[in-house]
Amino acid sequence: QVQLVESGGGSVQAGGSLRLSCAASGSPYSRRCMGWFRQAPGKEREGVAAIYTFGGNTNYADSAKGRFTISQDNAKNTLYLQMNSLNPEDTAIYYCAAGAAHYGGNCRLGDDLYDYWGQGTQVTVSS
């Protein structure tokens, strides 16, 4: 069992930055896939970024590449998403997720591959 709690969401103007945090508890924080997903009103949930906690390999959605950085602090059992150059299309509820390691340590962005989810944190980007 894993418990995940997101924080760091808020409102920011276009071009600004936010850093989201996800505190994990309940099980060892190692050899897992951790990911950030988001869901905008009326849209399906989509993967943003994922990281393999053991090796540190990352995957990003095309929309996030070059702007977002996923990272971890294993000593604190905390996952981060640094978001720069935000635009209104980034407005969504952002969710932290955890699951078993995927084959080869390549953590994919499919939400069906993750077993544990936080409640989400709202990110609003204004023009």
mmCIF file of N, CA and C in Angstrom:
data_model
loop_
_atom_site.group_PDB
_atom_site.id
_atom_site.type_symbol
_atom_site.label_atom_id
_atom_site.label_comp_id
_atom_site.label_asym_id
_atom_site.label_seq_id
_atom_site.Cartn_x
_atom_site.Cartn_y
_atom_site.Cartn_z
ATOM 1 N N GLN A 1 0.830 -1.188 0.000
ATOM 2 C CA GLN A 1 0.000 0.000 0.000
ATOM 3 C C GLN A 1 0.873 1.249 0.000
ATOM 4 N N VAL A 2 0.536 2.186 -0.874
ATOM 5 C CA VAL A 2 1.266 3.433 -0.998
ATOM 6 C C VAL A 2 0.277 4.585 -0.865
ATOM 7 N N GLN A 3 0.649 5.571 -0.080
ATOM 8 C CA GLN A 3 -0.129 6.790 0.039
ATOM 9 C C GLN A 3 0.649 7.937 -0.598
ATOM 10 N N LEU A 4 -0.036 8.742 -1.384
ATOM 11 C CA LEU A 4 0.588 9.829 -2.112
ATOM 12 C C LEU A 4 -0.175 11.121 -1.851
ATOM 13 N N VAL A 5 0.558 12.179 -1.562
ATOM 14 C CA VAL A 5 -0.047 13.475 -1.296
ATOM 15 C C VAL A 5 0.687 14.531 -2.109
ATOM 16 N N GLU A 6 -0.048 15.178 -3.017
ATOM 17 C CA GLU A 6 0.531 16.226 -3.851
ATOM 18 C C GLU A 6 0.410 17.580 -3.169
ATOM 19 N N SER A 7 1.327 18.465 -3.515
ATOM 20 C CA SER A 7 1.270 19.843 -3.060
ATOM 21 C C SER A 7 2.023 20.716 -4.051
ATOM 22 N N GLY A 8 1.858 22.013 -3.922
ATOM 23 C CA GLY A 8 2.593 22.949 -4.746
ATOM 24 C C GLY A 8 1.811 23.562 -5.884
ATOM 25 N N GLY A 9 0.586 23.126 -6.085
ATOM 26 C CA GLY A 9 -0.224 23.717 -7.128
ATOM 27 C C GLY A 9 -0.646 25.126 -6.769
ATOM 28 N N GLY A 10 -1.173 25.823 -7.750
ATOM 29 C CA GLY A 10 -1.616 27.181 -7.542
ATOM 30 C C GLY A 10 -1.856 27.872 -8.855
ATOM 31 N N SER A 11 -1.909 29.188 -8.800
ATOM 32 C CA SER A 11 -2.149 30.009 -9.980
ATOM 33 C C SER A 11 -0.885 30.757 -10.360
ATOM 34 N N VAL A 12 -0.632 30.821 -11.651
ATOM 35 C CA VAL A 12 0.553 31.492 -12.155
ATOM 36 C C VAL A 12 0.241 32.081 -13.524
ATOM 37 N N GLN A 13 0.917 33.148 -13.873
ATOM 38 C CA GLN A 13 0.747 33.734 -15.194
ATOM 39 C C GLN A 13 1.557 32.975 -16.230
ATOM 40 N N ALA A 14 1.122 33.072 -17.463
ATOM 41 C CA ALA A 14 1.838 32.423 -18.555
ATOM 42 C C ALA A 14 3.306 32.828 -18.548
ATOM 43 N N GLY A 15 4.163 31.842 -18.751
ATOM 44 C CA GLY A 15 5.595 32.065 -18.707
ATOM 45 C C GLY A 15 6.215 31.822 -17.350
ATOM 46 N N GLY A 16 5.392 31.661 -16.345
ATOM 47 C CA GLY A 16 5.880 31.447 -15.003
ATOM 48 C C GLY A 16 6.205 29.997 -14.723
ATOM 49 N N SER A 17 6.552 29.725 -13.471
ATOM 50 C CA SER A 17 6.986 28.400 -13.058
ATOM 51 C C SER A 17 6.292 27.966 -11.782
ATOM 52 N N LEU A 18 6.168 26.669 -11.629
ATOM 53 C CA LEU A 18 5.689 26.051 -10.413
ATOM 54 C C LEU A 18 6.458 24.765 -10.186
ATOM 55 N N ARG A 19 6.586 24.376 -8.940
ATOM 56 C CA ARG A 19 7.184 23.097 -8.605
ATOM 57 C C ARG A 19 6.203 22.302 -7.753
ATOM 58 N N LEU A 20 5.790 21.162 -8.260
ATOM 59 C CA LEU A 20 4.898 20.279 -7.552
ATOM 60 C C LEU A 20 5.691 19.250 -6.764
ATOM 61 N N SER A 21 5.154 18.868 -5.628
ATOM 62 C CA SER A 21 5.767 17.845 -4.801
ATOM 63 C C SER A 21 4.770 16.727 -4.542
ATOM 64 N N CYS A 22 5.282 15.536 -4.371
ATOM 65 C CA CYS A 22 4.468 14.374 -4.051
ATOM 66 C C CYS A 22 5.168 13.604 -2.953
ATOM 67 N N ALA A 23 4.571 13.588 -1.783
ATOM 68 C CA ALA A 23 5.117 12.857 -0.649
ATOM 69 C C ALA A 23 4.538 11.451 -0.633
ATOM 70 N N ALA A 24 5.411 10.467 -0.624
ATOM 71 C CA ALA A 24 5.001 9.070 -0.650
ATOM 72 C C ALA A 24 5.274 8.416 0.693
ATOM 73 N N SER A 25 4.370 7.547 1.100
ATOM 74 C CA SER A 25 4.547 6.801 2.335
ATOM 75 C C SER A 25 3.848 5.454 2.217
ATOM 76 N N GLY A 26 4.153 4.564 3.147
ATOM 77 C CA GLY A 26 3.452 3.295 3.229
ATOM 78 C C GLY A 26 4.196 2.088 2.703
ATOM 79 N N SER A 27 5.236 2.305 1.920
ATOM 80 C CA SER A 27 6.015 1.208 1.382
ATOM 81 C C SER A 27 7.391 1.717 1.003
ATOM 82 N N PRO A 28 8.350 0.831 0.834
ATOM 83 C CA PRO A 28 9.692 1.281 0.439
ATOM 84 C C PRO A 28 9.677 2.048 -0.872
ATOM 85 N N TYR A 29 10.422 3.136 -0.903
ATOM 86 C CA TYR A 29 10.490 3.973 -2.088
ATOM 87 C C TYR A 29 11.721 3.568 -2.885
ATOM 88 N N SER A 30 11.589 2.483 -3.594
ATOM 89 C CA SER A 30 12.676 1.989 -4.420
ATOM 90 C C SER A 30 12.126 1.051 -5.477
ATOM 91 N N ARG A 31 12.810 1.003 -6.601
ATOM 92 C CA ARG A 31 12.445 0.115 -7.705
ATOM 93 C C ARG A 31 10.973 0.242 -8.086
ATOM 94 N N ARG A 32 10.527 1.453 -8.182
ATOM 95 C CA ARG A 32 9.171 1.743 -8.604
ATOM 96 C C ARG A 32 9.164 2.733 -9.756
ATOM 97 N N CYS A 33 8.060 2.735 -10.471
ATOM 98 C CA CYS A 33 7.788 3.801 -11.419
ATOM 99 C C CYS A 33 6.911 4.833 -10.734
ATOM 100 N N MET A 34 7.302 6.080 -10.847
ATOM 101 C CA MET A 34 6.533 7.193 -10.331
ATOM 102 C C MET A 34 6.242 8.137 -11.485
ATOM 103 N N GLY A 35 5.042 8.669 -11.501
ATOM 104 C CA GLY A 35 4.677 9.522 -12.614
ATOM 105 C C GLY A 35 3.801 10.685 -12.213
ATOM 106 N N TRP A 36 3.776 11.667 -13.090
ATOM 107 C CA TRP A 36 2.866 12.797 -12.989
ATOM 108 C C TRP A 36 1.894 12.741 -14.157
ATOM 109 N N PHE A 37 0.629 12.879 -13.858
ATOM 110 C CA PHE A 37 -0.430 12.914 -14.844
ATOM 111 C C PHE A 37 -1.254 14.167 -14.628
ATOM 112 N N ARG A 38 -2.012 14.533 -15.632
ATOM 113 C CA ARG A 38 -2.865 15.704 -15.486
ATOM 114 C C ARG A 38 -4.174 15.490 -16.220
ATOM 115 N N GLN A 39 -5.184 16.196 -15.757
ATOM 116 C CA GLN A 39 -6.495 16.116 -16.379
ATOM 117 C C GLN A 39 -7.122 17.499 -16.390
ATOM 118 N N ALA A 40 -7.386 17.988 -17.577
ATOM 119 C CA ALA A 40 -8.072 19.251 -17.752
ATOM 120 C C ALA A 40 -9.573 19.001 -17.843
ATOM 121 N N PRO A 41 -10.395 20.010 -17.563
ATOM 122 C CA PRO A 41 -11.843 19.830 -17.636
ATOM 123 C C PRO A 41 -12.289 19.322 -18.998
ATOM 124 N N GLY A 42 -13.087 18.267 -18.999
ATOM 125 C CA GLY A 42 -13.610 17.722 -20.227
ATOM 126 C C GLY A 42 -12.639 16.887 -21.030
ATOM 127 N N LYS A 43 -11.452 16.649 -20.509
ATOM 128 C CA LYS A 43 -10.447 15.885 -21.227
ATOM 129 C C LYS A 43 -10.048 14.642 -20.445
ATOM 130 N N GLU A 44 -9.458 13.700 -21.155
ATOM 131 C CA GLU A 44 -8.955 12.496 -20.522
ATOM 132 C C GLU A 44 -7.676 12.787 -19.763
ATOM 133 N N ARG A 45 -7.412 11.975 -18.765
ATOM 134 C CA ARG A 45 -6.168 12.099 -18.036
ATOM 135 C C ARG A 45 -5.013 11.686 -18.933
ATOM 136 N N GLU A 46 -3.937 12.444 -18.892
ATOM 137 C CA GLU A 46 -2.788 12.170 -19.733
ATOM 138 C C GLU A 46 -1.507 12.159 -18.909
ATOM 139 N N GLY A 47 -0.578 11.336 -19.331
ATOM 140 C CA GLY A 47 0.704 11.284 -18.676
ATOM 141 C C GLY A 47 1.555 12.484 -19.039
ATOM 142 N N VAL A 48 2.296 12.978 -18.073
ATOM 143 C CA VAL A 48 3.172 14.122 -18.263
ATOM 144 C C VAL A 48 4.638 13.708 -18.199
ATOM 145 N N ALA A 49 5.000 12.996 -17.149
ATOM 146 C CA ALA A 49 6.380 12.587 -16.955
ATOM 147 C C ALA A 49 6.423 11.402 -16.012
ATOM 148 N N ALA A 50 7.450 10.582 -16.152
ATOM 149 C CA ALA A 50 7.610 9.423 -15.287
ATOM 150 C C ALA A 50 9.085 9.191 -15.022
ATOM 151 N N ILE A 51 9.370 8.553 -13.899
ATOM 152 C CA ILE A 51 10.744 8.289 -13.504
ATOM 153 C C ILE A 51 10.831 6.928 -12.832
ATOM 154 N N TYR A 52 11.915 6.244 -13.098
ATOM 155 C CA TYR A 52 12.219 4.984 -12.424
ATOM 156 C C TYR A 52 13.031 5.323 -11.184
ATOM 157 N N THR A 53 12.506 4.983 -10.026
ATOM 158 C CA THR A 53 13.119 5.440 -8.783
ATOM 159 C C THR A 53 14.473 4.818 -8.514
ATOM 160 N N PHE A 54 14.732 3.675 -9.096
ATOM 161 C CA PHE A 54 16.004 3.001 -8.859
ATOM 162 C C PHE A 54 17.108 3.520 -9.770
ATOM 163 N N GLY A 55 16.842 3.582 -11.036
ATOM 164 C CA GLY A 55 17.859 4.013 -11.974
ATOM 165 C C GLY A 55 17.788 5.467 -12.382
ATOM 166 N N GLY A 56 16.632 6.088 -12.177
ATOM 167 C CA GLY A 56 16.478 7.492 -12.495
ATOM 168 C C GLY A 56 16.110 7.795 -13.935
ATOM 169 N N ASN A 57 15.875 6.781 -14.749
ATOM 170 C CA ASN A 57 15.475 7.022 -16.128
ATOM 171 C C ASN A 57 14.130 7.728 -16.175
ATOM 172 N N THR A 58 13.973 8.623 -17.118
ATOM 173 C CA THR A 58 12.762 9.432 -17.215
ATOM 174 C C THR A 58 12.131 9.340 -18.591
ATOM 175 N N ASN A 59 10.840 9.578 -18.632
ATOM 176 C CA ASN A 59 10.078 9.720 -19.863
ATOM 177 C C ASN A 59 9.209 10.961 -19.743
ATOM 178 N N TYR A 60 9.036 11.655 -20.865
ATOM 179 C CA TYR A 60 8.230 12.863 -20.888
ATOM 180 C C TYR A 60 7.259 12.828 -22.053
ATOM 181 N N ALA A 61 6.092 13.381 -21.817
ATOM 182 C CA ALA A 61 5.196 13.655 -22.922
ATOM 183 C C ALA A 61 5.807 14.734 -23.805
ATOM 184 N N ASP A 62 5.453 14.711 -25.084
ATOM 185 C CA ASP A 62 5.997 15.708 -25.994
ATOM 186 C C ASP A 62 5.698 17.129 -25.524
ATOM 187 N N SER A 63 4.536 17.324 -24.940
ATOM 188 C CA SER A 63 4.153 18.650 -24.486
ATOM 189 C C SER A 63 4.984 19.136 -23.312
ATOM 190 N N ALA A 64 5.650 18.213 -22.624
ATOM 191 C CA ALA A 64 6.424 18.569 -21.449
ATOM 192 C C ALA A 64 7.919 18.689 -21.722
ATOM 193 N N LYS A 65 8.387 18.082 -22.778
ATOM 194 C CA LYS A 65 9.817 18.073 -23.063
ATOM 195 C C LYS A 65 10.353 19.490 -23.215
ATOM 196 N N GLY A 66 11.456 19.739 -22.541
ATOM 197 C CA GLY A 66 12.091 21.038 -22.616
ATOM 198 C C GLY A 66 11.542 22.060 -21.654
ATOM 199 N N ARG A 67 10.418 21.765 -21.026
ATOM 200 C CA ARG A 67 9.801 22.696 -20.086
ATOM 201 C C ARG A 67 9.667 22.119 -18.684
ATOM 202 N N PHE A 68 9.384 20.838 -18.591
ATOM 203 C CA PHE A 68 9.145 20.194 -17.307
ATOM 204 C C PHE A 68 10.294 19.255 -16.975
ATOM 205 N N THR A 69 10.570 19.119 -15.690
ATOM 206 C CA THR A 69 11.589 18.191 -15.221
ATOM 207 C C THR A 69 11.048 17.394 -14.046
ATOM 208 N N ILE A 70 11.076 16.082 -14.161
ATOM 209 C CA ILE A 70 10.688 15.221 -13.058
ATOM 210 C C ILE A 70 11.955 14.805 -12.311
ATOM 211 N N SER A 71 11.877 14.801 -11.006
ATOM 212 C CA SER A 71 13.022 14.432 -10.194
ATOM 213 C C SER A 71 12.540 13.801 -8.896
ATOM 214 N N GLN A 72 13.473 13.297 -8.122
ATOM 215 C CA GLN A 72 13.128 12.613 -6.896
ATOM 216 C C GLN A 72 14.166 12.866 -5.828
ATOM 217 N N ASP A 73 13.723 12.765 -4.594
ATOM 218 C CA ASP A 73 14.605 12.765 -3.440
ATOM 219 C C ASP A 73 14.248 11.507 -2.666
ATOM 220 N N ASN A 74 14.989 10.441 -2.914
ATOM 221 C CA ASN A 74 14.645 9.166 -2.308
ATOM 222 C C ASN A 74 14.783 9.171 -0.785
ATOM 223 N N ALA A 75 15.694 9.976 -0.266
ATOM 224 C CA ALA A 75 15.843 10.071 1.178
ATOM 225 C C ALA A 75 14.587 10.624 1.831
ATOM 226 N N LYS A 76 13.871 11.469 1.112
ATOM 227 C CA LYS A 76 12.643 12.067 1.630
ATOM 228 C C LYS A 76 11.387 11.390 1.097
ATOM 229 N N ASN A 77 11.563 10.371 0.252
ATOM 230 C CA ASN A 77 10.425 9.707 -0.387
ATOM 231 C C ASN A 77 9.513 10.727 -1.071
ATOM 232 N N THR A 78 10.127 11.619 -1.815
ATOM 233 C CA THR A 78 9.388 12.712 -2.425
ATOM 234 C C THR A 78 9.698 12.802 -3.909
ATOM 235 N N LEU A 79 8.670 13.011 -4.678
ATOM 236 C CA LEU A 79 8.751 13.201 -6.118
ATOM 237 C C LEU A 79 8.448 14.656 -6.435
ATOM 238 N N TYR A 80 9.111 15.191 -7.449
ATOM 239 C CA TYR A 80 8.918 16.583 -7.829
ATOM 240 C C TYR A 80 8.620 16.698 -9.317
ATOM 241 N N LEU A 81 7.921 17.752 -9.655
ATOM 242 C CA LEU A 81 7.756 18.141 -11.044
ATOM 243 C C LEU A 81 7.997 19.635 -11.134
ATOM 244 N N GLN A 82 9.124 20.005 -11.723
ATOM 245 C CA GLN A 82 9.432 21.398 -11.967
ATOM 246 C C GLN A 82 8.838 21.786 -13.311
ATOM 247 N N MET A 83 7.991 22.788 -13.308
ATOM 248 C CA MET A 83 7.297 23.215 -14.513
ATOM 249 C C MET A 83 7.690 24.651 -14.823
ATOM 250 N N ASN A 84 8.317 24.837 -15.969
ATOM 251 C CA ASN A 84 8.730 26.152 -16.424
ATOM 252 C C ASN A 84 7.999 26.512 -17.705
ATOM 253 N N SER A 85 8.040 27.792 -18.034
ATOM 254 C CA SER A 85 7.414 28.287 -19.263
ATOM 255 C C SER A 85 5.978 27.809 -19.386
ATOM 256 N N LEU A 86 5.235 27.945 -18.327
ATOM 257 C CA LEU A 86 3.859 27.469 -18.313
ATOM 258 C C LEU A 86 2.983 28.293 -19.249
ATOM 259 N N ASN A 87 2.014 27.634 -19.828
ATOM 260 C CA ASN A 87 1.042 28.296 -20.679
ATOM 261 C C ASN A 87 -0.351 27.848 -20.265
ATOM 262 N N PRO A 88 -1.387 28.552 -20.716
ATOM 263 C CA PRO A 88 -2.748 28.201 -20.287
ATOM 264 C C PRO A 88 -3.147 26.763 -20.590
ATOM 265 N N GLU A 89 -2.561 26.148 -21.602
ATOM 266 C CA GLU A 89 -2.876 24.756 -21.919
ATOM 267 C C GLU A 89 -2.388 23.790 -20.850
ATOM 268 N N ASP A 90 -1.538 24.257 -19.959
ATOM 269 C CA ASP A 90 -1.075 23.425 -18.859
ATOM 270 C C ASP A 90 -2.053 23.409 -17.691
ATOM 271 N N THR A 91 -3.090 24.208 -17.756
ATOM 272 C CA THR A 91 -4.083 24.240 -16.685
ATOM 273 C C THR A 91 -4.760 22.883 -16.558
ATOM 274 N N ALA A 92 -4.701 22.310 -15.367
ATOM 275 C CA ALA A 92 -5.256 20.981 -15.133
ATOM 276 C C ALA A 92 -5.088 20.633 -13.667
ATOM 277 N N ILE A 93 -5.723 19.549 -13.273
ATOM 278 C CA ILE A 93 -5.409 18.929 -11.998
ATOM 279 C C ILE A 93 -4.263 17.958 -12.240
ATOM 280 N N TYR A 94 -3.230 18.080 -11.456
ATOM 281 C CA TYR A 94 -2.049 17.244 -11.608
ATOM 282 C C TYR A 94 -2.036 16.174 -10.528
ATOM 283 N N TYR A 95 -1.822 14.938 -10.960
ATOM 284 C CA TYR A 95 -1.841 13.789 -10.074
ATOM 285 C C TYR A 95 -0.480 13.113 -10.029
ATOM 286 N N CYS A 96 -0.110 12.693 -8.857
ATOM 287 C CA CYS A 96 1.055 11.858 -8.656
ATOM 288 C C CYS A 96 0.610 10.402 -8.635
ATOM 289 N N ALA A 97 1.397 9.519 -9.220
ATOM 290 C CA ALA A 97 1.045 8.112 -9.276
ATOM 291 C C ALA A 97 2.271 7.248 -9.047
ATOM 292 N N ALA A 98 2.028 6.041 -8.546
ATOM 293 C CA ALA A 98 3.095 5.085 -8.300
ATOM 294 C C ALA A 98 2.657 3.703 -8.741
ATOM 295 N N GLY A 99 3.607 2.913 -9.190
ATOM 296 C CA GLY A 99 3.321 1.552 -9.588
ATOM 297 C C GLY A 99 4.569 0.706 -9.564
ATOM 298 N N ALA A 100 4.394 -0.548 -9.889
ATOM 299 C CA ALA A 100 5.524 -1.455 -9.977
ATOM 300 C C ALA A 100 6.436 -1.038 -11.119
ATOM 301 N N ALA A 101 7.677 -1.412 -11.007
ATOM 302 C CA ALA A 101 8.622 -1.118 -12.070
ATOM 303 C C ALA A 101 8.185 -1.775 -13.368
ATOM 304 N N HIS A 102 8.282 -1.040 -14.449
ATOM 305 C CA HIS A 102 7.935 -1.576 -15.754
ATOM 306 C C HIS A 102 9.134 -2.291 -16.341
ATOM 307 N N TYR A 103 8.874 -3.063 -17.368
ATOM 308 C CA TYR A 103 9.923 -3.883 -17.944
ATOM 309 C C TYR A 103 11.120 -3.041 -18.357
ATOM 310 N N GLY A 104 12.288 -3.458 -17.901
ATOM 311 C CA GLY A 104 13.517 -2.789 -18.261
ATOM 312 C C GLY A 104 13.737 -1.455 -17.575
ATOM 313 N N GLY A 105 12.901 -1.128 -16.596
ATOM 314 C CA GLY A 105 13.031 0.150 -15.925
ATOM 315 C C GLY A 105 12.596 1.329 -16.774
ATOM 316 N N ASN A 106 11.890 1.055 -17.854
ATOM 317 C CA ASN A 106 11.362 2.106 -18.713
ATOM 318 C C ASN A 106 9.953 2.447 -18.252
ATOM 319 N N CYS A 107 9.816 3.489 -17.464
ATOM 320 C CA CYS A 107 8.529 3.854 -16.892
ATOM 321 C C CYS A 107 7.692 4.592 -17.915
ATOM 322 N N ARG A 108 6.626 3.955 -18.333
ATOM 323 C CA ARG A 108 5.771 4.498 -19.375
ATOM 324 C C ARG A 108 4.712 5.410 -18.809
ATOM 325 N N LEU A 109 4.004 6.077 -19.688
ATOM 326 C CA LEU A 109 3.064 7.119 -19.287
ATOM 327 C C LEU A 109 1.605 6.685 -19.337
ATOM 328 N N GLY A 110 1.337 5.423 -19.547
ATOM 329 C CA GLY A 110 -0.030 4.943 -19.527
ATOM 330 C C GLY A 110 -0.570 4.882 -18.112
ATOM 331 N N ASP A 111 -1.717 5.522 -17.884
ATOM 332 C CA ASP A 111 -2.217 5.592 -16.515
ATOM 333 C C ASP A 111 -2.689 4.241 -15.983
ATOM 334 N N ASP A 112 -2.984 3.304 -16.878
ATOM 335 C CA ASP A 112 -3.392 1.977 -16.435
ATOM 336 C C ASP A 112 -2.243 1.170 -15.867
ATOM 337 N N LEU A 113 -1.027 1.659 -15.981
ATOM 338 C CA LEU A 113 0.152 0.969 -15.473
ATOM 339 C C LEU A 113 0.491 1.355 -14.042
ATOM 340 N N TYR A 114 -0.267 2.259 -13.464
ATOM 341 C CA TYR A 114 0.002 2.747 -12.121
ATOM 342 C C TYR A 114 -1.130 2.360 -11.180
ATOM 343 N N ASP A 115 -0.765 1.957 -9.979
ATOM 344 C CA ASP A 115 -1.717 1.390 -9.034
ATOM 345 C C ASP A 115 -2.163 2.353 -7.945
ATOM 346 N N TYR A 116 -1.348 3.326 -7.623
ATOM 347 C CA TYR A 116 -1.629 4.225 -6.517
ATOM 348 C C TYR A 116 -1.641 5.662 -7.003
ATOM 349 N N TRP A 117 -2.603 6.419 -6.509
ATOM 350 C CA TRP A 117 -2.817 7.779 -6.976
ATOM 351 C C TRP A 117 -3.064 8.736 -5.824
ATOM 352 N N GLY A 118 -2.534 9.934 -5.953
ATOM 353 C CA GLY A 118 -2.883 10.987 -5.033
ATOM 354 C C GLY A 118 -4.202 11.624 -5.420
ATOM 355 N N GLN A 119 -4.631 12.597 -4.632
ATOM 356 C CA GLN A 119 -5.903 13.257 -4.870
ATOM 357 C C GLN A 119 -5.807 14.412 -5.852
ATOM 358 N N GLY A 120 -4.608 14.822 -6.184
ATOM 359 C CA GLY A 120 -4.421 15.852 -7.179
ATOM 360 C C GLY A 120 -4.218 17.232 -6.591
ATOM 361 N N THR A 121 -3.582 18.084 -7.361
ATOM 362 C CA THR A 121 -3.396 19.479 -6.999
ATOM 363 C C THR A 121 -3.656 20.334 -8.231
ATOM 364 N N GLN A 122 -4.391 21.412 -8.046
ATOM 365 C CA GLN A 122 -4.823 22.245 -9.163
ATOM 366 C C GLN A 122 -3.715 23.187 -9.598
ATOM 367 N N VAL A 123 -3.487 23.235 -10.897
ATOM 368 C CA VAL A 123 -2.583 24.197 -11.509
ATOM 369 C C VAL A 123 -3.391 25.027 -12.492
ATOM 370 N N THR A 124 -3.353 26.333 -12.315
ATOM 371 C CA THR A 124 -4.070 27.242 -13.191
ATOM 372 C C THR A 124 -3.094 28.259 -13.761
ATOM 373 N N VAL A 125 -3.046 28.350 -15.075
ATOM 374 C CA VAL A 125 -2.144 29.264 -15.761
ATOM 375 C C VAL A 125 -2.982 30.276 -16.529
ATOM 376 N N SER A 126 -2.798 31.537 -16.225
ATOM 377 C CA SER A 126 -3.554 32.595 -16.876
ATOM 378 C C SER A 126 -2.695 33.286 -17.923
ATOM 379 N N SER A 127 -3.353 33.837 -18.928
ATOM 380 C CA SER A 127 -2.648 34.528 -19.996
ATOM 381 C C SER A 127 -2.346 35.962 -19.620
#
